[in-house]
Amino acid sequence: MDSMIEDYWKTLDELHTDIVEAVEPLTDDQINWRHPALSNSIGILLRHVAGSERWWIGEVIGGRPMHRVRDTEFEHERLQKAPLVAGLREALALVKGVLEQTTPADLGQVLEGERRGKPYRYTKEWALLHSLQHTAYHLGQIQLFRKMASNR
């Protein structure tokens, strides 16, 4: 892996470690708990982070069709922690495989198209940075929700 890309990888790997450490002590009831004023649970966020990384890094950067249906990530059925953590680990393995084959020149590639009804134009590097930022954002939510779910 290129040293520049390895730095991105290390950051993403650390974020995943922090997510798993945050949810490790939680029960299925706790990962399904939702604050009354909010719509997401920890379980939903775990599923969404995995889906988002598969799409932004697997498909956008790596060109691997993920067939993502984003809205299904936010459905409110009862979730189980173990398959969600396994899905997160699978997403991370996919991300590592893509990044191992990615060069700095690849990251400079400009992408154009339409997503969710809006035109876009960005580089693959922007997509990678966006994915890292997105995962970090949701890690913070997971850590906060963990405190709330554990203290209720």
XYZ file of N, CA and C in Angstrom:
456
model
N 0.853 -1.181 0.000
C 0.000 0.000 0.000
C 0.893 1.236 0.000
N 0.534 2.201 -0.811
C 1.257 3.467 -0.863
C 1.236 4.125 0.521
N 2.345 4.769 0.902
C 2.448 5.329 2.257
C 1.393 6.401 2.530
N 1.052 7.222 1.540
C 0.021 8.242 1.736
C -1.333 7.572 1.973
N -1.638 6.581 1.186
C -2.910 5.877 1.319
C -2.927 5.068 2.606
N -1.770 4.574 3.026
C -1.684 3.834 4.275
C -2.084 4.706 5.467
N -1.768 5.996 5.405
C -2.188 6.906 6.474
C -3.706 6.989 6.556
N -4.357 7.071 5.409
C -5.832 7.063 5.401
C -6.340 5.749 5.992
N -5.734 4.642 5.568
C -6.138 3.329 6.055
C -5.997 3.236 7.573
N -4.858 3.674 8.102
C -4.633 3.594 9.544
C -5.692 4.384 10.314
N -6.049 5.541 9.787
C -7.075 6.365 10.429
C -8.414 5.643 10.440
N -8.787 5.083 9.318
C -10.055 4.370 9.240
C -10.044 3.131 10.137
N -8.940 2.421 10.170
C -8.817 1.246 11.029
C -8.963 1.635 12.500
N -8.364 2.753 12.905
C -8.492 3.239 14.283
C -9.934 3.619 14.606
N -10.616 4.241 13.652
C -12.023 4.592 13.868
C -12.858 3.335 14.101
N -12.600 2.308 13.318
C -13.333 1.046 13.486
C -13.018 0.404 14.834
N -11.770 0.454 15.252
C -11.407 -0.078 16.564
C -12.188 0.638 17.656
N -12.283 1.959 17.544
C -13.015 2.744 18.537
C -14.518 2.419 18.510
N -15.075 2.197 17.334
C -16.486 1.836 17.240
C -16.734 0.494 17.918
N -15.906 -0.494 17.598
C -16.088 -1.829 18.178
C -15.909 -1.774 19.694
N -14.923 -1.027 20.172
C -14.735 -0.894 21.622
C -15.942 -0.233 22.282
N -16.577 0.709 21.605
C -17.743 1.395 22.163
C -18.945 0.468 22.275
N -19.118 -0.425 21.317
C -20.316 -1.280 21.330
C -20.092 -2.634 21.989
N -18.835 -3.004 22.185
C -18.522 -4.330 22.730
C -19.304 -4.664 24.007
N -19.391 -3.769 24.996
C -20.084 -4.143 26.230
C -21.612 -4.038 26.159
N -22.146 -3.578 25.048
C -23.587 -3.328 24.957
C -24.379 -4.579 24.622
N -25.600 -4.606 25.097
C -26.535 -5.686 24.781
C -27.306 -5.327 23.511
N -28.042 -6.290 22.987
C -28.902 -6.005 21.840
C -29.944 -4.947 22.194
N -30.478 -4.991 23.416
C -31.439 -3.959 23.828
C -30.796 -2.574 23.768
N -29.566 -2.470 24.217
C -28.894 -1.172 24.220
C -28.568 -0.678 22.811
N -28.211 -1.568 21.889
C -27.915 -1.077 20.529
C -29.195 -0.721 19.769
N -30.346 -1.150 20.279
C -31.631 -0.796 19.671
C -32.301 0.397 20.347
N -31.733 0.862 21.474
C -32.306 1.991 22.191
C -32.213 3.253 21.344
N -33.287 4.027 21.365
C -33.294 5.318 20.669
C -33.741 6.399 21.632
N -33.056 7.519 21.577
C -33.497 8.683 22.338
C -34.845 9.106 21.776
N -35.790 9.481 22.621
C -37.128 9.823 22.133
C -37.166 10.945 21.091
N -36.194 11.826 21.117
C -36.185 12.945 20.170
C -35.382 12.649 18.899
N -34.802 11.443 18.806
C -33.947 11.110 17.669
C -34.463 9.857 16.973
N -34.031 9.641 15.743
C -34.552 8.494 14.996
C -33.581 7.323 14.892
N -32.299 7.546 15.113
C -31.327 6.473 14.932
C -30.943 5.818 16.254
N -30.619 4.552 16.166
C -30.061 3.790 17.286
C -28.603 3.481 16.950
N -27.887 2.928 17.893
C -26.515 2.491 17.629
C -26.520 1.438 16.534
N -27.464 0.511 16.583
C -27.546 -0.526 15.557
C -27.717 0.048 14.165
N -28.600 1.018 14.037
C -28.807 1.662 12.734
C -27.518 2.335 12.281
N -26.828 3.002 13.194
C -25.578 3.677 12.824
C -24.506 2.683 12.398
N -24.437 1.531 13.067
C -23.464 0.507 12.665
C -23.750 0.043 11.232
N -25.005 -0.223 10.946
C -25.381 -0.686 9.601
C -25.111 0.412 8.564
N -25.406 1.653 8.938
C -25.211 2.774 8.014
C -23.727 3.036 7.732
N -22.890 2.984 8.751
C -21.445 3.200 8.541
C -20.904 2.149 7.580
N -21.258 0.897 7.795
C -20.784 -0.172 6.906
C -21.274 0.055 5.479
N -22.538 0.397 5.320
C -23.089 0.635 3.983
C -22.439 1.825 3.304
N -22.220 2.868 4.062
C -21.604 4.072 3.508
C -20.173 3.808 3.055
N -19.391 3.119 3.866
C -18.003 2.821 3.492
C -17.943 1.893 2.282
N -18.838 0.915 2.247
C -18.870 0.039 1.069
C -19.127 0.860 -0.192
N -20.036 1.829 -0.069
C -20.372 2.618 -1.252
C -19.259 3.604 -1.609
N -18.870 4.465 -0.659
C -17.889 5.507 -0.979
C -16.531 4.938 -1.355
N -16.088 3.921 -0.633
C -14.750 3.393 -0.903
C -14.816 2.194 -1.843
N -15.727 1.271 -1.581
C -15.833 0.087 -2.443
C -16.271 0.416 -3.852
N -17.351 1.195 -3.960
C -17.893 1.482 -5.291
C -17.297 2.736 -5.917
N -17.351 3.855 -5.207
C -16.880 5.116 -5.799
C -15.388 5.066 -6.087
N -14.587 4.631 -5.131
C -13.135 4.598 -5.331
C -12.709 3.315 -6.029
N -13.228 2.196 -5.574
C -12.772 0.898 -6.087
C -13.490 0.392 -7.317
N -14.624 1.000 -7.653
C -15.357 0.577 -8.845
C -16.074 -0.762 -8.692
N -16.246 -1.216 -7.462
C -16.920 -2.490 -7.218
C -18.399 -2.228 -6.959
N -19.288 -2.770 -7.765
C -20.723 -2.508 -7.560
C -21.188 -3.019 -6.194
N -21.793 -2.144 -5.420
C -22.247 -2.500 -4.076
C -23.769 -2.639 -4.009
N -24.467 -2.123 -4.993
C -25.933 -2.216 -5.052
C -26.560 -1.715 -3.748
N -26.061 -0.616 -3.268
C -26.530 -0.045 -2.004
C -27.938 0.522 -2.143
N -28.754 0.235 -1.162
C -30.063 0.865 -1.030
C -30.023 1.581 0.318
N -29.585 2.823 0.294
C -29.282 3.582 1.499
C -30.459 3.625 2.479
N -31.652 3.809 1.976
C -32.813 3.942 2.863
C -33.019 2.723 3.755
N -32.640 1.546 3.286
C -32.832 0.335 4.104
C -31.914 0.325 5.324
N -30.851 1.108 5.287
C -29.939 1.175 6.428
C -30.615 1.823 7.636
N -31.684 2.564 7.399
C -32.344 3.318 8.463
C -33.679 2.707 8.897
N -33.964 1.499 8.456
C -35.191 0.833 8.876
C -35.104 0.489 10.359
N -36.241 0.463 11.011
C -36.278 0.356 12.469
C -36.678 -1.019 13.004
N -36.318 -2.091 12.327
C -36.572 -3.415 12.900
C -35.569 -3.672 14.032
N -35.883 -4.661 14.850
C -34.971 -5.001 15.950
C -33.694 -5.601 15.367
N -32.547 -5.087 15.809
C -31.251 -5.501 15.285
C -30.466 -6.274 16.335
N -29.566 -7.105 15.859
C -28.668 -7.853 16.743
C -27.248 -7.336 16.548
N -26.556 -7.175 17.645
C -25.215 -6.588 17.613
C -24.225 -7.431 16.818
N -24.185 -8.735 17.061
C -23.147 -9.582 16.455
C -23.120 -9.484 14.927
N -24.241 -9.614 14.212
C -24.172 -9.491 12.752
C -23.798 -8.085 12.279
N -24.166 -7.083 13.057
C -23.803 -5.707 12.684
C -22.298 -5.484 12.811
N -21.714 -5.985 13.882
C -20.254 -5.869 14.056
C -19.545 -6.678 12.978
N -20.067 -7.848 12.655
C -19.479 -8.659 11.572
C -19.571 -7.907 10.245
N -20.695 -7.257 9.998
C -20.851 -6.475 8.768
C -19.884 -5.309 8.707
N -19.644 -4.687 9.844
C -18.675 -3.594 9.904
C -17.270 -4.113 9.607
N -16.948 -5.276 10.147
C -15.627 -5.876 9.884
C -15.480 -6.259 8.403
N -16.554 -6.771 7.815
C -16.522 -7.105 6.383
C -16.326 -5.853 5.540
N -16.995 -4.784 5.911
C -16.822 -3.515 5.181
C -15.378 -3.040 5.284
N -14.788 -3.152 6.478
C -13.400 -2.723 6.655
C -12.446 -3.572 5.822
N -12.703 -4.865 5.733
C -11.860 -5.738 4.898
C -11.977 -5.345 3.427
N -13.168 -5.023 2.979
C -13.365 -4.555 1.603
C -12.594 -3.265 1.375
N -12.720 -2.344 2.315
C -12.022 -1.052 2.216
C -10.519 -1.272 2.112
N -9.978 -2.151 2.955
C -8.534 -2.411 2.909
C -8.133 -2.966 1.553
N -8.920 -3.888 1.024
C -8.621 -4.452 -0.294
C -8.614 -3.400 -1.383
N -9.563 -2.487 -1.326
C -9.613 -1.407 -2.322
C -8.411 -0.485 -2.162
N -8.127 -0.087 -0.934
C -7.022 0.854 -0.709
C -5.673 0.245 -1.049
N -5.525 -1.053 -0.874
C -4.275 -1.710 -1.254
C -4.028 -1.623 -2.756
N -5.070 -1.482 -3.531
C -4.945 -1.404 -4.996
C -5.046 0.024 -5.520
N -5.153 0.993 -4.626
C -5.338 2.388 -5.011
C -4.007 3.131 -4.958
N -3.767 3.960 -5.944
C -2.549 4.785 -5.987
C -2.923 6.248 -5.757
N -1.960 7.076 -5.398
C -2.246 8.509 -5.285
C -2.811 9.088 -6.599
N -2.325 8.599 -7.722
C -2.865 9.075 -9.006
C -4.347 8.729 -9.139
N -4.738 7.541 -8.667
C -6.156 7.163 -8.687
C -6.996 8.155 -7.898
N -6.469 8.595 -6.756
C -7.226 9.513 -5.907
C -7.463 10.860 -6.573
N -6.643 11.209 -7.538
C -6.823 12.463 -8.259
C -7.893 12.409 -9.339
N -8.395 11.222 -9.613
C -9.408 11.069 -10.657
C -10.672 11.827 -10.274
N -11.187 12.610 -11.236
C -12.414 13.383 -11.023
C -13.614 12.538 -11.422
N -14.602 12.545 -10.559
C -15.833 11.810 -10.797
C -16.982 12.794 -10.980
N -17.828 12.515 -11.955
C -19.000 13.355 -12.193
C -20.205 12.464 -12.391
N -21.343 12.944 -11.964
C -22.569 12.189 -12.154
C -23.700 12.810 -11.383
N -24.676 11.958 -11.047
C -25.825 12.406 -10.267
C -26.044 11.412 -9.137
N -26.280 11.954 -7.960
C -26.522 11.121 -6.788
C -27.672 11.716 -6.001
N -28.677 10.909 -5.754
C -29.872 11.342 -5.036
C -30.466 12.606 -5.645
N -30.493 12.608 -6.984
C -31.128 13.692 -7.717
C -30.318 14.960 -7.855
N -29.075 14.947 -7.430
C -28.238 16.146 -7.511
C -26.944 15.832 -8.249
N -26.498 16.768 -9.105
C -25.223 16.531 -9.800
C -24.057 16.660 -8.819
N -22.992 15.926 -9.108
C -21.792 16.038 -8.292
C -20.567 16.054 -9.199
N -19.491 16.600 -8.643
C -18.169 16.599 -9.271
C -17.167 16.657 -8.132
N -16.435 15.569 -7.937
C -15.424 15.513 -6.896
C -14.365 14.491 -7.268
N -13.262 14.526 -6.537
C -12.195 13.557 -6.783
C -12.408 12.332 -5.902
N -11.709 11.262 -6.252
C -11.747 10.074 -5.404
C -11.133 10.379 -4.039
N -10.162 11.279 -4.004
C -9.589 11.644 -2.708
C -10.635 12.329 -1.833
N -11.445 13.204 -2.438
C -12.530 13.821 -1.675
C -13.471 12.751 -1.137
N -13.788 11.750 -1.944
C -14.683 10.667 -1.512
C -14.077 9.923 -0.320
N -12.772 9.682 -0.347
C -12.102 8.991 0.751
C -12.131 9.847 2.016
N -11.802 11.120 1.884
C -11.836 12.022 3.033
C -13.255 12.155 3.581
N -14.233 12.236 2.689
C -15.629 12.320 3.112
C -16.014 11.074 3.906
N -15.608 9.910 3.441
C -15.922 8.670 4.131
C -15.283 8.639 5.521
N -14.039 9.072 5.625
C -13.364 9.127 6.930
C -14.102 10.079 7.879
N -14.449 11.246 7.379
C -15.157 12.236 8.192
C -16.512 11.693 8.624
N -17.201 11.040 7.731
C -18.522 10.481 8.001
C -18.440 9.408 9.089
N -17.464 8.522 8.996
C -17.294 7.484 10.000
C -16.949 8.095 11.354
N -16.082 9.097 11.371
C -15.710 9.758 12.624
C -16.927 10.436 13.260
N -17.749 11.062 12.450
C -18.965 11.716 12.938
C -19.871 10.703 13.630
N -20.088 9.569 12.963
C -20.973 8.561 13.537
C -20.340 7.854 14.741
N -19.019 7.751 14.789
C -18.359 7.233 15.985
C -18.732 8.107 17.180
N -18.676 9.405 17.017
C -19.057 10.313 18.105
C -20.494 10.093 18.544
N -21.397 9.909 17.591
C -22.790 9.632 17.948
C -22.904 8.315 18.709
N -22.215 7.294 18.226
C -22.266 5.982 18.879
C -21.766 6.086 20.315
N -20.681 6.826 20.517
C -20.151 6.977 21.871
C -21.142 7.716 22.774
N -21.794 8.732 22.258
C -22.793 9.468 23.033
C -24.014 8.596 23.314
N -24.513 7.903 22.294
C -25.680 7.033 22.471
C -25.370 5.909 23.459
N -24.129 5.432 23.436
C -23.744 4.379 24.387
C -23.911 4.879 25.819
N -23.431 6.092 26.084
C -23.578 6.651 27.434
C -25.047 6.794 27.813
N -25.850 7.278 26.879
C -27.266 7.459 27.176
C -27.967 6.113 27.370
N -27.683 5.146 26.512
C -28.335 3.833 26.600
C -27.902 3.088 27.854
N -26.658 3.296 28.274
C -26.140 2.595 29.447
C -26.652 3.203 30.749
N -27.023 4.469 30.719
C -27.428 5.174 31.946
C -28.928 5.374 32.082
N -29.697 4.787 31.221
C -31.148 5.036 31.310
C -31.807 4.165 32.331
